[in-house]
């Protein structure tokens, strides 16, 4: 009997100890060629710059072969069922990554897949991004592999923006590492109460690990990192004009950064819209770590793939 493969659809598919192991592997420049003679299929239903390139390079660094597939080539669920494609891919590839509109579809794919499935971004979650975010925080806070997770405790991340895929995975990742997570957005754009994973996390500690604060100037107070993402995600383009109105006052500006902790850094998953969710001055300014964050996408993708292939630090 074959064992069920481990998937990475959301960051809490890992236990906190496993998440630390993935971060430790991501810090290691030298990993064995765990994908030698093997391939990784990468399906993109949406555009991507960072995710595609970082994961492709991570596969190459582990000596594997990345194979990028456009949705029209396979027509998931149209030409044949999602389960049949998952089982077919499992005949050739050691890992399958998918960037999809529907998280539900990703879950259906993973259920049928005989090999690990990695979420390259869905409407609900972006866990690969959260891995890179946590590595960037760890580096900024000068944490060694041995310092994790304890060194994360007592820090605060303020997220100014909609409770989207990036926010969800980051909130969970922060809570798993003991980092306080405060989200600030107009109430209509906050986490829904039916988002069980987050509300459970919020109840797990006192004061809660994850909470919301409508006023961004209050949310950023004392934060060690201020994070934002686009107001309208891919697939929400029709709402962009409305969201620009609704998010007035939520642009991360230099004035907001002054309210944060003295050494606070600015993070953004990118792509960024200067003048909307963040001012050009902050994005390009001395506190911005967005390029290191982008680079870390590759290191953490490599760490995760190595972990999925059985590596342990
Ligand atoms: N941050 C991120 O996932 O970027 P891409 O959409 O370019 O992959
Ligand atoms: N929330 C954004 C993230 C892009 C990396 C989106 O889903 O479009």
Short mmCIF file of C-alpha atoms and ligand atoms in Angstrom, two decimals:
data_model
loop_
_atom_site.label_atom_id
_atom_site.label_comp_id
_atom_site.label_asym_id
_atom_site.label_seq_id
_atom_site.Cartn_x
_atom_site.Cartn_y
_atom_site.Cartn_z
CA UNK A 1 0.00 0.00 0.00
CA UNK A 2 1.43 3.42 -0.94
CA UNK A 3 1.28 6.15 1.69
CA UNK A 4 -0.66 9.35 1.03
CA UNK A 5 1.73 12.07 -0.27
CA UNK A 6 2.19 15.26 1.74
CA UNK A 7 0.69 18.30 0.02
CA UNK A 8 1.27 22.00 0.52
CA UNK A 9 -2.07 23.66 -0.22
CA UNK A 10 -1.92 25.97 2.80
CA UNK A 11 0.88 26.70 5.21
CA UNK A 12 -0.80 24.81 8.04
CA UNK A 13 -0.56 21.60 6.01
CA UNK A 14 2.77 21.61 7.89
CA UNK A 15 2.97 21.43 11.66
CA UNK A 16 4.84 24.34 13.28
CA UNK A 17 7.87 22.05 13.77
CA UNK A 18 7.76 21.03 10.09
CA UNK A 19 7.46 24.68 9.05
CA UNK A 20 10.63 25.43 11.02
CA UNK A 21 12.37 22.52 9.28
CA UNK A 22 11.37 23.92 5.86
CA UNK A 23 12.74 27.34 6.87
CA UNK A 24 15.96 25.73 8.09
CA UNK A 25 16.36 23.86 4.79
CA UNK A 26 15.66 27.14 2.96
CA UNK A 27 18.58 28.74 4.81
CA UNK A 28 20.90 26.02 3.56
CA UNK A 29 22.61 26.80 0.27
CA UNK A 30 23.76 23.19 -0.12
CA UNK A 31 21.06 20.58 -0.60
CA UNK A 32 21.44 17.17 -2.23
CA UNK A 33 20.23 16.74 -5.84
CA UNK A 34 16.92 15.32 -4.67
CA UNK A 35 15.15 15.81 -7.99
CA UNK A 36 17.87 14.34 -10.18
CA UNK A 37 16.28 12.52 -13.10
CA UNK A 38 12.84 13.68 -11.94
CA UNK A 39 10.42 16.39 -13.01
CA UNK A 40 8.02 18.89 -11.53
CA UNK A 41 4.87 19.88 -13.46
CA UNK A 42 3.79 23.51 -12.98
CA UNK A 43 0.32 24.58 -14.13
CA UNK A 44 -0.50 28.30 -14.32
CA UNK A 45 -4.10 29.43 -14.83
CA UNK A 46 -3.02 33.01 -13.97
CA UNK A 47 0.00 35.19 -14.77
CA UNK A 48 3.15 34.90 -12.67
CA UNK A 49 6.64 36.39 -12.59
CA UNK A 50 8.07 35.45 -9.18
CA UNK A 51 6.34 32.13 -8.56
CA UNK A 52 7.06 30.61 -11.93
CA UNK A 53 10.70 31.70 -12.03
CA UNK A 54 11.52 30.95 -8.41
CA UNK A 55 9.98 27.48 -8.50
CA UNK A 56 11.54 26.64 -11.86
CA UNK A 57 14.96 27.67 -10.55
CA UNK A 58 14.42 25.78 -7.29
CA UNK A 59 13.69 22.61 -9.29
CA UNK A 60 16.84 23.19 -11.38
CA UNK A 61 18.92 23.73 -8.23
CA UNK A 62 17.75 20.32 -6.99
CA UNK A 63 18.78 18.99 -10.44
CA UNK A 64 15.22 18.33 -11.55
CA UNK A 65 13.36 19.30 -14.70
CA UNK A 66 10.53 21.87 -14.42
CA UNK A 67 7.73 21.53 -16.95
CA UNK A 68 5.40 24.53 -17.24
CA UNK A 69 1.93 23.81 -18.56
CA UNK A 70 -0.62 26.35 -19.79
CA UNK A 71 -4.22 25.60 -18.81
CA UNK A 72 -5.40 25.37 -22.42
CA UNK A 73 -3.05 22.43 -23.01
CA UNK A 74 -4.80 20.21 -20.47
CA UNK A 75 -8.18 21.94 -19.94
CA UNK A 76 -8.56 20.78 -16.35
CA UNK A 77 -12.03 19.39 -15.79
CA UNK A 78 -13.10 20.05 -19.39
CA UNK A 79 -11.15 17.69 -21.66
CA UNK A 80 -11.02 15.15 -18.85
CA UNK A 81 -11.69 15.09 -15.14
CA UNK A 82 -9.39 16.82 -12.63
CA UNK A 83 -8.79 13.45 -10.94
CA UNK A 84 -7.75 11.78 -14.19
CA UNK A 85 -5.21 14.52 -14.93
CA UNK A 86 -3.85 14.27 -11.38
CA UNK A 87 -3.39 10.52 -11.74
CA UNK A 88 -1.84 10.90 -15.19
CA UNK A 89 0.66 13.54 -13.98
CA UNK A 90 1.58 11.20 -11.14
CA UNK A 91 2.83 8.69 -13.75
CA UNK A 92 5.57 11.11 -14.86
CA UNK A 93 6.23 13.82 -12.30
CA UNK A 94 7.49 13.76 -8.71
CA UNK A 95 5.70 16.97 -7.69
CA UNK A 96 2.87 18.99 -9.23
CA UNK A 97 2.39 22.73 -8.60
CA UNK A 98 -0.75 24.60 -9.61
CA UNK A 99 -1.76 28.27 -9.68
CA UNK A 100 -5.54 28.25 -9.91
CA UNK A 101 -8.61 30.40 -9.52
CA UNK A 102 -10.41 27.87 -7.34
CA UNK A 103 -8.88 26.43 -4.19
CA UNK A 104 -11.63 23.80 -4.32
CA UNK A 105 -10.23 22.56 -7.61
CA UNK A 106 -6.75 22.38 -6.12
CA UNK A 107 -8.08 20.28 -3.25
CA UNK A 108 -9.82 17.97 -5.72
CA UNK A 109 -6.57 17.60 -7.69
CA UNK A 110 -4.58 16.87 -4.52
CA UNK A 111 -7.09 14.25 -3.38
CA UNK A 112 -6.46 12.19 -6.51
CA UNK A 113 -2.74 12.89 -6.91
CA UNK A 114 -0.28 10.10 -6.08
CA UNK A 115 2.52 12.71 -5.74
CA UNK A 116 2.79 15.89 -3.61
CA UNK A 117 0.77 18.89 -4.80
CA UNK A 118 1.95 22.45 -4.12
CA UNK A 119 -0.30 25.50 -4.20
CA UNK A 120 1.33 28.13 -6.42
CA UNK A 121 -1.50 30.55 -5.41
CA UNK A 122 -5.24 30.05 -5.27
CA UNK A 123 -8.13 32.39 -4.51
CA UNK A 124 -7.78 31.33 -0.86
CA UNK A 125 -4.09 30.88 -0.10
CA UNK A 126 -0.53 31.67 -1.14
CA UNK A 127 1.57 29.54 1.19
CA UNK A 128 4.79 29.67 -0.86
CA UNK A 129 4.68 33.43 -0.44
CA UNK A 130 4.24 33.08 3.32
CA UNK A 131 7.33 30.84 3.49
CA UNK A 132 9.40 33.55 1.80
CA UNK A 133 7.88 36.19 4.07
CA UNK A 134 8.82 34.23 7.20
CA UNK A 135 12.36 33.64 5.90
CA UNK A 136 12.73 37.36 5.21
CA UNK A 137 11.56 38.16 8.75
CA UNK A 138 13.93 35.55 10.20
CA UNK A 139 16.87 37.06 8.30
CA UNK A 140 15.90 40.58 9.30
CA UNK A 141 15.67 39.55 12.93
CA UNK A 142 19.01 37.72 12.59
CA UNK A 143 17.59 34.34 13.55
CA UNK A 144 19.83 31.35 12.97
CA UNK A 145 18.30 27.92 12.24
CA UNK A 146 18.72 27.14 15.95
CA UNK A 147 16.87 30.31 16.98
CA UNK A 148 13.62 29.23 15.31
CA UNK A 149 10.83 29.25 16.30
CA UNK A 150 11.57 30.91 19.67
CA UNK A 151 13.18 33.97 18.06
CA UNK A 152 9.95 34.85 16.26
CA UNK A 153 7.97 35.21 19.47
CA UNK A 154 6.90 38.65 20.62
CA UNK A 155 7.21 40.27 17.18
CA UNK A 156 4.36 41.99 15.36
CA UNK A 157 3.38 42.13 11.68
CA UNK A 158 0.81 44.73 10.59
CA UNK A 159 -0.90 43.84 7.31
CA UNK A 160 -2.64 46.79 5.67
CA UNK A 161 -4.93 45.47 2.95
CA UNK A 162 -7.69 43.06 2.06
CA UNK A 163 -7.94 39.68 3.77
CA UNK A 164 -6.90 37.87 0.61
CA UNK A 165 -4.87 34.77 -0.23
CA UNK A 166 -1.57 36.39 0.79
CA UNK A 167 -2.99 37.72 4.06
CA UNK A 168 -4.54 34.38 4.95
CA UNK A 169 -1.37 32.33 4.53
CA UNK A 170 0.75 34.97 6.24
CA UNK A 171 -1.66 35.21 9.18
CA UNK A 172 -1.53 31.45 9.66
CA UNK A 173 2.25 31.35 9.26
CA UNK A 174 2.71 34.15 11.78
CA UNK A 175 0.39 32.51 14.27
CA UNK A 176 2.26 29.20 13.86
CA UNK A 177 5.54 30.97 14.69
CA UNK A 178 4.15 33.05 17.57
CA UNK A 179 4.20 36.34 15.66
CA UNK A 180 1.33 38.74 16.39
CA UNK A 181 -0.62 39.49 13.19
CA UNK A 182 -2.83 42.57 12.91
CA UNK A 183 -4.82 43.12 9.71
CA UNK A 184 -6.24 46.54 8.86
CA UNK A 185 -8.78 47.09 6.09
CA UNK A 186 -12.31 48.41 5.60
CA UNK A 187 -14.58 45.99 7.52
CA UNK A 188 -16.20 44.57 4.37
CA UNK A 189 -12.79 43.28 3.23
CA UNK A 190 -11.77 41.52 6.46
CA UNK A 191 -11.57 37.80 7.20
CA UNK A 192 -15.00 36.18 7.19
CA UNK A 193 -16.12 34.66 10.46
CA UNK A 194 -16.57 31.31 8.69
CA UNK A 195 -12.83 31.19 8.06
CA UNK A 196 -12.50 28.58 10.76
CA UNK A 197 -8.73 28.12 10.69
CA UNK A 198 -8.14 31.77 11.46
CA UNK A 199 -10.80 32.14 14.10
CA UNK A 200 -9.50 29.05 15.85
CA UNK A 201 -6.03 30.57 15.85
CA UNK A 202 -7.40 33.83 17.18
CA UNK A 203 -8.90 31.98 20.14
CA UNK A 204 -5.81 29.97 20.89
CA UNK A 205 -3.94 32.67 22.70
CA UNK A 206 -4.69 35.59 24.95
CA UNK A 207 -4.29 38.25 23.59
CA UNK A 208 -5.21 36.70 20.22
CA UNK A 209 -2.40 35.96 17.77
CA UNK A 210 -4.45 37.22 14.85
CA UNK A 211 -6.84 40.15 15.03
CA UNK A 212 -8.15 43.09 13.02
CA UNK A 213 -7.98 46.84 13.57
CA UNK A 214 -9.89 49.07 11.17
CA UNK A 215 -7.67 52.12 11.68
CA UNK A 216 -4.35 51.55 9.85
CA UNK A 217 -2.56 54.19 11.93
CA UNK A 218 -3.39 52.17 15.05
CA UNK A 219 -2.61 48.83 13.38
CA UNK A 220 0.97 49.81 12.49
CA UNK A 221 1.83 51.04 16.00
CA UNK A 222 4.83 49.11 17.28
CA UNK A 223 4.86 46.75 14.28
CA UNK A 224 8.21 45.14 13.40
CA UNK A 225 7.05 44.71 9.82
CA UNK A 226 4.39 46.47 7.76
CA UNK A 227 3.04 44.38 4.89
CA UNK A 228 0.67 45.13 2.06
CA UNK A 229 -0.63 43.58 -1.17
CA UNK A 230 -2.72 44.82 -4.10
CA UNK A 231 -6.26 45.87 -3.22
CA UNK A 232 -7.74 43.87 -6.12
CA UNK A 233 -6.26 40.42 -6.70
CA UNK A 234 -6.11 38.51 -9.99
CA UNK A 235 -9.70 37.67 -10.86
CA UNK A 236 -11.02 40.75 -9.02
CA UNK A 237 -10.10 43.28 -11.73
CA UNK A 238 -13.77 44.31 -12.16
CA UNK A 239 -13.76 45.54 -8.56
CA UNK A 240 -10.54 47.56 -8.87
CA UNK A 241 -12.22 50.99 -9.20
CA UNK A 242 -14.57 50.34 -6.27
CA UNK A 243 -11.72 49.06 -4.15
CA UNK A 244 -9.62 52.14 -4.90
CA UNK A 245 -12.45 54.19 -3.37
CA UNK A 246 -13.04 51.84 -0.45
CA UNK A 247 -9.34 51.63 0.46
CA UNK A 248 -8.75 55.41 0.47
CA UNK A 249 -6.59 56.11 3.53
CA UNK A 250 -5.05 52.62 3.55
CA UNK A 251 -2.00 53.42 1.40
CA UNK A 252 1.19 52.52 3.29
CA UNK A 253 3.04 55.83 3.44
CA UNK A 254 6.20 57.05 5.13
CA UNK A 255 3.97 58.58 7.84
CA UNK A 256 2.60 55.11 8.63
CA UNK A 257 6.11 53.67 8.74
CA UNK A 258 7.03 56.31 11.36
CA UNK A 259 4.29 54.90 13.61
CA UNK A 260 5.80 51.42 13.45
CA UNK A 261 8.76 50.18 15.51
CA UNK A 262 12.00 52.15 14.92
CA UNK A 263 13.62 49.28 12.95
CA UNK A 264 10.41 48.25 11.17
CA UNK A 265 10.71 46.92 7.64
CA UNK A 266 8.27 47.09 4.75
CA UNK A 267 7.20 43.94 2.87
CA UNK A 268 5.09 43.37 -0.25
CA UNK A 269 4.62 40.11 -2.14
CA UNK A 270 4.65 42.01 -5.47
CA UNK A 271 3.49 42.96 -8.05
CA UNK A 272 2.98 46.41 -6.51
CA UNK A 273 0.82 49.35 -7.55
CA UNK A 274 2.76 52.42 -6.47
CA UNK A 275 0.43 55.15 -5.26
CA UNK A 276 -2.33 52.67 -4.39
CA UNK A 277 -1.56 50.19 -1.60
CA UNK A 278 1.94 51.66 -1.07
CA UNK A 279 3.69 54.92 -1.87
CA UNK A 280 6.68 54.79 -4.20
CA UNK A 281 8.71 56.39 -1.39
CA UNK A 282 8.10 53.45 0.96
CA UNK A 283 8.51 50.77 -1.70
CA UNK A 284 11.83 52.21 -2.83
CA UNK A 285 12.87 53.46 0.60
CA UNK A 286 15.46 52.22 3.09
CA UNK A 287 13.00 50.12 5.06
CA UNK A 288 11.79 48.15 2.06
CA UNK A 289 12.91 44.53 1.84
CA UNK A 290 10.79 43.59 -1.17
CA UNK A 291 13.68 42.45 -3.37
CA UNK A 292 15.17 40.23 -0.71
CA UNK A 293 11.65 38.89 -0.19
CA UNK A 294 11.38 38.16 -3.94
CA UNK A 295 14.74 36.37 -3.90
CA UNK A 296 13.65 34.36 -0.90
CA UNK A 297 10.81 32.92 -2.98
CA UNK A 298 13.47 30.77 -4.68
CA UNK A 299 15.24 29.71 -1.48
CA UNK A 300 12.01 28.73 0.24
CA UNK A 301 10.64 26.94 -2.84
CA UNK A 302 13.88 24.91 -2.86
CA UNK A 303 13.57 24.24 0.88
CA UNK A 304 9.97 23.10 0.53
CA UNK A 305 10.62 20.87 -2.49
CA UNK A 306 13.58 19.30 -0.71
CA UNK A 307 11.39 18.69 2.35
CA UNK A 308 8.66 17.13 0.21
CA UNK A 309 11.36 14.84 -1.28
CA UNK A 310 12.32 13.68 2.20
CA UNK A 311 15.14 16.06 3.21
CA UNK A 312 15.34 17.04 6.86
CA UNK A 313 17.72 19.64 8.35
N1 LIG B 1 4.30 37.24 -5.36
C1 LIG B 1 3.96 36.47 -6.41
O1 LIG B 1 3.42 35.37 -6.27
O2 LIG B 1 4.27 36.99 -7.61
P1 LIG B 1 3.81 36.39 -9.02
O3 LIG B 1 2.33 36.54 -9.11
O4 LIG B 1 4.55 37.21 -10.04
O5 LIG B 1 4.19 34.95 -9.08
N1 LIG B 2 -3.32 38.77 -3.89
C1 LIG B 2 -2.60 38.80 -5.14
C2 LIG B 2 -1.26 38.20 -4.96
C3 LIG B 2 -0.39 38.18 -6.18
C4 LIG B 2 0.92 37.52 -5.92
C5 LIG B 2 -3.39 38.05 -6.20
O1 LIG B 2 -3.96 36.99 -5.88
O2 LIG B 2 -3.45 38.51 -7.33
#
